[in-house]
CSV table of C-alpha atoms in Angstrom, one decimal:
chain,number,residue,atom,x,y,z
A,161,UNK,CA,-134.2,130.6,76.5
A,162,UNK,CA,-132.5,128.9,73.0
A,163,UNK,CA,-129.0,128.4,73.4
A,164,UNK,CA,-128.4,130.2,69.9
A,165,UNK,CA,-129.5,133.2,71.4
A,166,UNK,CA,-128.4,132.8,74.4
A,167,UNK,CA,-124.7,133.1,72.7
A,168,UNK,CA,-125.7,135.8,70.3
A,169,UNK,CA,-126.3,137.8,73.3
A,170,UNK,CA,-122.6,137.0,74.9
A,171,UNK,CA,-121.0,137.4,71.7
A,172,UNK,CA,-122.7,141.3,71.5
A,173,UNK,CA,-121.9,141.5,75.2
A,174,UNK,CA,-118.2,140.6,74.8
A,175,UNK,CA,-118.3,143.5,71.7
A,176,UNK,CA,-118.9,145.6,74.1
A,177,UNK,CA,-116.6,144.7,76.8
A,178,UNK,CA,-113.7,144.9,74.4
A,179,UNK,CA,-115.0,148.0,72.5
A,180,UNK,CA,-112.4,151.0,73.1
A,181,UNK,CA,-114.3,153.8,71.9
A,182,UNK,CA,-117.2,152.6,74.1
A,183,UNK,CA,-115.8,153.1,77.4
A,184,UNK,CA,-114.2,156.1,76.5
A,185,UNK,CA,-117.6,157.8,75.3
A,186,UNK,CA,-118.6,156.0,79.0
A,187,UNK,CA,-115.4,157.7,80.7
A,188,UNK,CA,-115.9,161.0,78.8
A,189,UNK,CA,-119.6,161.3,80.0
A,190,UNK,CA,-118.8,160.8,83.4
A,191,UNK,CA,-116.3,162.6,83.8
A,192,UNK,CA,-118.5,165.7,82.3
A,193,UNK,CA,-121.1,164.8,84.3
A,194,UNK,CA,-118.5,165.3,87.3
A,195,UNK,CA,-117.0,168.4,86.3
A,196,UNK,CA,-120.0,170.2,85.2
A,197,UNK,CA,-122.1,168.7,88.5
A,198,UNK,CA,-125.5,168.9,86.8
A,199,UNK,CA,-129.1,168.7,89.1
A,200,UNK,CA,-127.5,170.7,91.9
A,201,UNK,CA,-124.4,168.1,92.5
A,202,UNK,CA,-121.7,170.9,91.9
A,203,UNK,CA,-123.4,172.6,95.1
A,204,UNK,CA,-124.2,169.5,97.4
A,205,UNK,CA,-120.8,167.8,96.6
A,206,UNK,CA,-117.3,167.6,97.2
A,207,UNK,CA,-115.6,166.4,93.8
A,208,UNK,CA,-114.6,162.9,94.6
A,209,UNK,CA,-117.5,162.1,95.8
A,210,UNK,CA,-119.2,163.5,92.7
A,211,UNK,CA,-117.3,161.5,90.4
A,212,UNK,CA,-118.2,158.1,92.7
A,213,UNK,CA,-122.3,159.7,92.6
A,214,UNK,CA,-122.1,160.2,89.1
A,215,UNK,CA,-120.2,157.2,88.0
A,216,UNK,CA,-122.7,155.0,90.2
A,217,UNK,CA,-125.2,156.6,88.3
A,218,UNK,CA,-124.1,156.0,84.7
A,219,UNK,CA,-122.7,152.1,85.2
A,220,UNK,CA,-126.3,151.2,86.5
A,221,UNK,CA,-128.1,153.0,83.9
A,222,UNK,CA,-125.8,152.3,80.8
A,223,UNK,CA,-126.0,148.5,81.6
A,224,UNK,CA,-129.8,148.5,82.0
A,225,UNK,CA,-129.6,150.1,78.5
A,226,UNK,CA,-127.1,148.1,76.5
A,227,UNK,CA,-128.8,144.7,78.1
A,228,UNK,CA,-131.8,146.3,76.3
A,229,UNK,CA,-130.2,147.2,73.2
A,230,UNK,CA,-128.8,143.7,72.9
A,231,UNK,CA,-132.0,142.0,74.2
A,232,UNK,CA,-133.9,143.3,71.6
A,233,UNK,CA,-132.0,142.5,69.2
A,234,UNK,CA,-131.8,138.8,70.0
A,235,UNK,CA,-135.0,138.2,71.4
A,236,UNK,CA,-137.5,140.2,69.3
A,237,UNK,CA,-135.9,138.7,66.0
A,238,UNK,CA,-138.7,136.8,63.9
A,239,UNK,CA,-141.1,140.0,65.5
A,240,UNK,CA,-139.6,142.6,64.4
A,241,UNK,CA,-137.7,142.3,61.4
A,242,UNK,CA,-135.5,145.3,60.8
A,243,UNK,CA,-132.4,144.6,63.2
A,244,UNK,CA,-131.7,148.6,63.8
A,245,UNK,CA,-135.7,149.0,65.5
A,246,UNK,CA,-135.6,145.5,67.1
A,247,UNK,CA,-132.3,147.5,69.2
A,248,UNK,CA,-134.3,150.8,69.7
A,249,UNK,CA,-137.2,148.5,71.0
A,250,UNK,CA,-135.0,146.8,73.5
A,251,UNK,CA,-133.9,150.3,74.6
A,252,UNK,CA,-137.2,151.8,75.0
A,253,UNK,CA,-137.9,148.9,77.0
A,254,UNK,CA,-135.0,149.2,79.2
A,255,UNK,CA,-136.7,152.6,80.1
A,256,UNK,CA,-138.1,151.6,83.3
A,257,UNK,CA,-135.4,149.9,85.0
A,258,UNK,CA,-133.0,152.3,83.5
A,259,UNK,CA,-135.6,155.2,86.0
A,260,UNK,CA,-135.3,152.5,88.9
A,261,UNK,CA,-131.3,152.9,88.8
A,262,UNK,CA,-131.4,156.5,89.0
A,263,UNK,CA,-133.9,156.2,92.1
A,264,UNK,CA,-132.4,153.0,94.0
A,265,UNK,CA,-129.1,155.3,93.3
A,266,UNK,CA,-130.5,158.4,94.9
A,267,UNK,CA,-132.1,156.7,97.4
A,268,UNK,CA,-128.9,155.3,98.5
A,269,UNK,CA,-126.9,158.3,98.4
A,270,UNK,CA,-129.4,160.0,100.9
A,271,UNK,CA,-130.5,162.4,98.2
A,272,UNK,CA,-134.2,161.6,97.7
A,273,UNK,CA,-136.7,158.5,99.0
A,274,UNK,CA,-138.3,156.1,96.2
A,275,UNK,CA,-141.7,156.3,95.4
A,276,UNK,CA,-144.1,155.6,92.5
A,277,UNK,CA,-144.1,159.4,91.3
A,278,UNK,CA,-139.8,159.4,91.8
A,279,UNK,CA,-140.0,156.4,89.8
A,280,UNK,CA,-142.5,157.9,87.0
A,281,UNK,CA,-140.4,161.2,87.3
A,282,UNK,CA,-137.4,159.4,86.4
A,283,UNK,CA,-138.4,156.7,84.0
A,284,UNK,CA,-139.4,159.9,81.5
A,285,UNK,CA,-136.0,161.5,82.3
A,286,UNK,CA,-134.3,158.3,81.1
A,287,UNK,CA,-136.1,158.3,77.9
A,288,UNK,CA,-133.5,160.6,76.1
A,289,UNK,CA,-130.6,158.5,77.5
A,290,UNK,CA,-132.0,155.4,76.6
A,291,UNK,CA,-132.3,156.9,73.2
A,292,UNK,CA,-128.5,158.0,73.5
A,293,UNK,CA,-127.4,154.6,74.6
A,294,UNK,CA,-129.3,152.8,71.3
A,295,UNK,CA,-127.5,154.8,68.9
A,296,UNK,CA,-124.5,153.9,70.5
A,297,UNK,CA,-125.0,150.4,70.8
A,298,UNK,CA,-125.8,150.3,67.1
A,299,UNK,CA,-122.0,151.9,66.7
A,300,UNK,CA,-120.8,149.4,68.5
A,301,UNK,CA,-122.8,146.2,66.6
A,302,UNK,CA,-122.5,148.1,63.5
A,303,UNK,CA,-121.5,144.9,61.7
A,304,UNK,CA,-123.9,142.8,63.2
A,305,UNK,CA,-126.7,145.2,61.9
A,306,UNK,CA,-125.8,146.2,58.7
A,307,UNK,CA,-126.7,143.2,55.8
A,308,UNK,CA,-124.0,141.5,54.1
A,309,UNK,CA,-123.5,142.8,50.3
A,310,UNK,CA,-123.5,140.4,47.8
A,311,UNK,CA,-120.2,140.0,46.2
A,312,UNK,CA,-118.4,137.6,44.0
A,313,UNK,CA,-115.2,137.1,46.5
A,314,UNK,CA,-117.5,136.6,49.2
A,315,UNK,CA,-119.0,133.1,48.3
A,316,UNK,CA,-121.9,131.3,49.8
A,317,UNK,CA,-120.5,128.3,52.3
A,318,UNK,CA,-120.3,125.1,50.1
A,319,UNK,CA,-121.4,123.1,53.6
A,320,UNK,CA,-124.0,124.7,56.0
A,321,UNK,CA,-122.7,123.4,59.4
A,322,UNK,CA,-124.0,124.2,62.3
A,323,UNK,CA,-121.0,126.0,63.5
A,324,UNK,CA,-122.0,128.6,61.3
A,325,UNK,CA,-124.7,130.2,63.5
A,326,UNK,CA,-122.8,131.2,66.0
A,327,UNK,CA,-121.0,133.6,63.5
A,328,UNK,CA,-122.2,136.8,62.9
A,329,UNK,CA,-123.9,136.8,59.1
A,330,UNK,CA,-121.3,138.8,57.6
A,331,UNK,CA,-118.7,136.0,58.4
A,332,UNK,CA,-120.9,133.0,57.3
A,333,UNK,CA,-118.5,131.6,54.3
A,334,UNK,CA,-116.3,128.5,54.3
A,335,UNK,CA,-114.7,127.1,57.2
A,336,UNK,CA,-110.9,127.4,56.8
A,337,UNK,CA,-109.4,127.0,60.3
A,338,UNK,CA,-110.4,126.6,63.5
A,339,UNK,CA,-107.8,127.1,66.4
A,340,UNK,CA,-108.4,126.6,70.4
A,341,UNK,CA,-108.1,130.4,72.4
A,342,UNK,CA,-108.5,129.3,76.1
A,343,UNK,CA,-112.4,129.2,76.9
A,344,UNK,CA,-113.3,130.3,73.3
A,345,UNK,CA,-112.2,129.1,69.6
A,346,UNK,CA,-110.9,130.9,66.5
A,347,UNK,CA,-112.9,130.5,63.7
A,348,UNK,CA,-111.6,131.6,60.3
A,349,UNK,CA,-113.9,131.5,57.4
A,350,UNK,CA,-113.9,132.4,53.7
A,351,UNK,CA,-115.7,135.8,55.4
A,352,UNK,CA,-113.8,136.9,58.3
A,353,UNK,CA,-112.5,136.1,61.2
A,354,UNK,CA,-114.2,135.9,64.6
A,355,UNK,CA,-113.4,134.4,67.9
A,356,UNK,CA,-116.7,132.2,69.6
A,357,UNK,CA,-117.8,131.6,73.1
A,358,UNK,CA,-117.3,127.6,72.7
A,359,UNK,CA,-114.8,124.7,73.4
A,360,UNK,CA,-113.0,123.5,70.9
A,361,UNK,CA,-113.9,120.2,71.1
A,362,UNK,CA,-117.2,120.7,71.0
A,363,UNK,CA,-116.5,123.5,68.0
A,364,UNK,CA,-114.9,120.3,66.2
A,365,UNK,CA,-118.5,118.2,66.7
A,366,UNK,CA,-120.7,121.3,65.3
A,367,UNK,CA,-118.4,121.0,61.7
A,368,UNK,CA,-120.9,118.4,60.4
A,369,UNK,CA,-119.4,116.8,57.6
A,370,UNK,CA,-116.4,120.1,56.9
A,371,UNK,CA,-113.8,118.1,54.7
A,372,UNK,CA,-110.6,118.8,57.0
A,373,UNK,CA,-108.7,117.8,59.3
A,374,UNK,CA,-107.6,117.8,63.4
A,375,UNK,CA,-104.1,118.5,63.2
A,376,UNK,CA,-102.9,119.2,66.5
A,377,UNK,CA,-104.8,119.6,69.8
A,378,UNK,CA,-105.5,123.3,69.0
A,379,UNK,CA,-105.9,123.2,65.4
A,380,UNK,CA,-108.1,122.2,62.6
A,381,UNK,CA,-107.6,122.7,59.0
A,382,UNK,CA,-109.9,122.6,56.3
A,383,UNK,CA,-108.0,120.8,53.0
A,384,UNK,CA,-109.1,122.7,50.2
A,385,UNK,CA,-106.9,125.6,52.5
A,386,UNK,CA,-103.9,123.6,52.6
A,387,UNK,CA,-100.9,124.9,50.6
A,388,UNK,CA,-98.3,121.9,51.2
A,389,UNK,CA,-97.2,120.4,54.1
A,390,UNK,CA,-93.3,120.6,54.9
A,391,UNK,CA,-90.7,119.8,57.6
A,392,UNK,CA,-88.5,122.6,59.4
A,393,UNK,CA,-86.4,121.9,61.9
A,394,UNK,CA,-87.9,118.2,62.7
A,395,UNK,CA,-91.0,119.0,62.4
A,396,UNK,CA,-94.2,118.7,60.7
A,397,UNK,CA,-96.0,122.4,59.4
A,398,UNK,CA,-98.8,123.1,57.1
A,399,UNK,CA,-98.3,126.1,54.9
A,400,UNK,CA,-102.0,127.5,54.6
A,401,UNK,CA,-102.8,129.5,51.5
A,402,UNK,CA,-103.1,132.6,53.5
A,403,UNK,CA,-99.6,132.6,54.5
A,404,UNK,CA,-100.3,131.3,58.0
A,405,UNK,CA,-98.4,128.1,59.4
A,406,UNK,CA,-100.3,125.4,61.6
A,407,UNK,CA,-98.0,122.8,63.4
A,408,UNK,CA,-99.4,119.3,63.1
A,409,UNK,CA,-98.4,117.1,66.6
A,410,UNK,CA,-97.1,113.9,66.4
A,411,UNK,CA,-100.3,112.2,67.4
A,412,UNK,CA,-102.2,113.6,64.1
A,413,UNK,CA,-98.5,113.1,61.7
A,414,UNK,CA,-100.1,109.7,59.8
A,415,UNK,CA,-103.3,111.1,59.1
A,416,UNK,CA,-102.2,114.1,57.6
A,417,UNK,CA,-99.6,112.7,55.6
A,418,UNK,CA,-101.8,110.1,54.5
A,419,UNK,CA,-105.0,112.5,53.5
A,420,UNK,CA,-102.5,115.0,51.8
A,421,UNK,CA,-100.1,112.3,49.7
């Protein structure tokens, strides 16, 4: 399993975490699913417990589905080459364990025992979610999927470093700034901005050969972003050409104001 895809798949995974309208399509659905009480539920079941049946039901399956969606995408790149179908792949091949939730499920809830023809049975009634669930993972990685236009304020990065791949393509440009965010790091390019699954130290050691500069603990700068470099209230701040301010430590003070005299 290559590390590069490895955190292409927990960056997609932590769109999704974070992604608002996801969960509530996910709250929506169940919540339908328990008012409506479809296959006979509304009959067998008192509410609550509908909701925990039905809610059950949908985590399993919608996480069998989106590991597909994002699997395929990852893994089947180089095979298939249009991103969009390398998703709808992953889903269709989530099929089967996506049949095995709703059976395992069932199976626990005293509703049905497993067997092969349950698990058939099922498997083809999952095909129209799994469907479902890869058109809304491609809402949700919408700007993973859809190619970068060519434009003249969006230039090529000057330096290719390896830093670079863990960004999604639309945000491949220039490295401006880098800046430490607990277990992950800022990165701020000539593209976009997009926060990484990655220490910052060992963000710093994938810039190979970026002309900038460490200038505090949590902060790295590239120079040709540096506006000027003043002193407020006793202490030493960058004035980046964006508008944002960077504090530079004491420990980093001489080799900024000796690269920027």
């Amino acid at each position: 399993m290559s590390g590069d895809k490895l955190q292409l798949a927990l960056r997609e995974l932590h769109e999704f975490a974070t992604s608002i309208p996801f969960w509530l399509t996910f709250a929506a659905i169940v919540l339908l699913f328990t008012i409506t009480g479809p296959y006979g539920t509304n009959e067998t079941m008192p509410v609550i417990p509908r909701f925990a049946f039905w809610l059950s039901i949908h985590a399993g399956t919608w996480l069998m589905g989106v590991t597909g969606c994002i699997a395929g995408l990852v893994w089947l790149e180089g095979i298939i080459a249009n991103s969009i179908a390398r998703v709808f792949v992953g889903a269709l091949a989530a099929t089967p364990f996506v049949g095995l939730v709703v059976v395992l499920v069932n199976w626990g809830w005293g509703n049905s025992e497993p067997s092969w023809a349950k698990f058939g049975e099922e498997t083809l009634s999952a095909l129209p979610l799994t469907i479902v669930l890869a058109g809304i993972c491609f809402l949700v990685m919408r700007k993973t999927l859809e190619p970068v236009p060519a434009a003249a304020d969006m230039p090529a990065p000057i330096i290719r470093s390896s830093l670079l791949n863990r960004l999604k393509t639309e945000n491949r440009g220039n490295i401006l700034t880098l800046t430490a965010e607990d277990h992950y790091t800022a990165v701020t390019t000539s593209r976009g901005h997009e926060l990484v699954l990655i220490r910052f130290s060992d963000a710093l050691s994938e810039l190979d050969g970026e002309d900038g500069l460490q200038v505090h603990r949590s902060h790295w700068v590239a120079i040709e972003h540096v506006e000027k470099l003043v002193r407020e209230n006793g202490k030493l701040i960058l004035l980046l050409k964006d508008g944002r301010q960077v504090p530079v430590s004491r420990s980093f003070s001489a080799t900024v104001r000796e690269r920027l005299s």
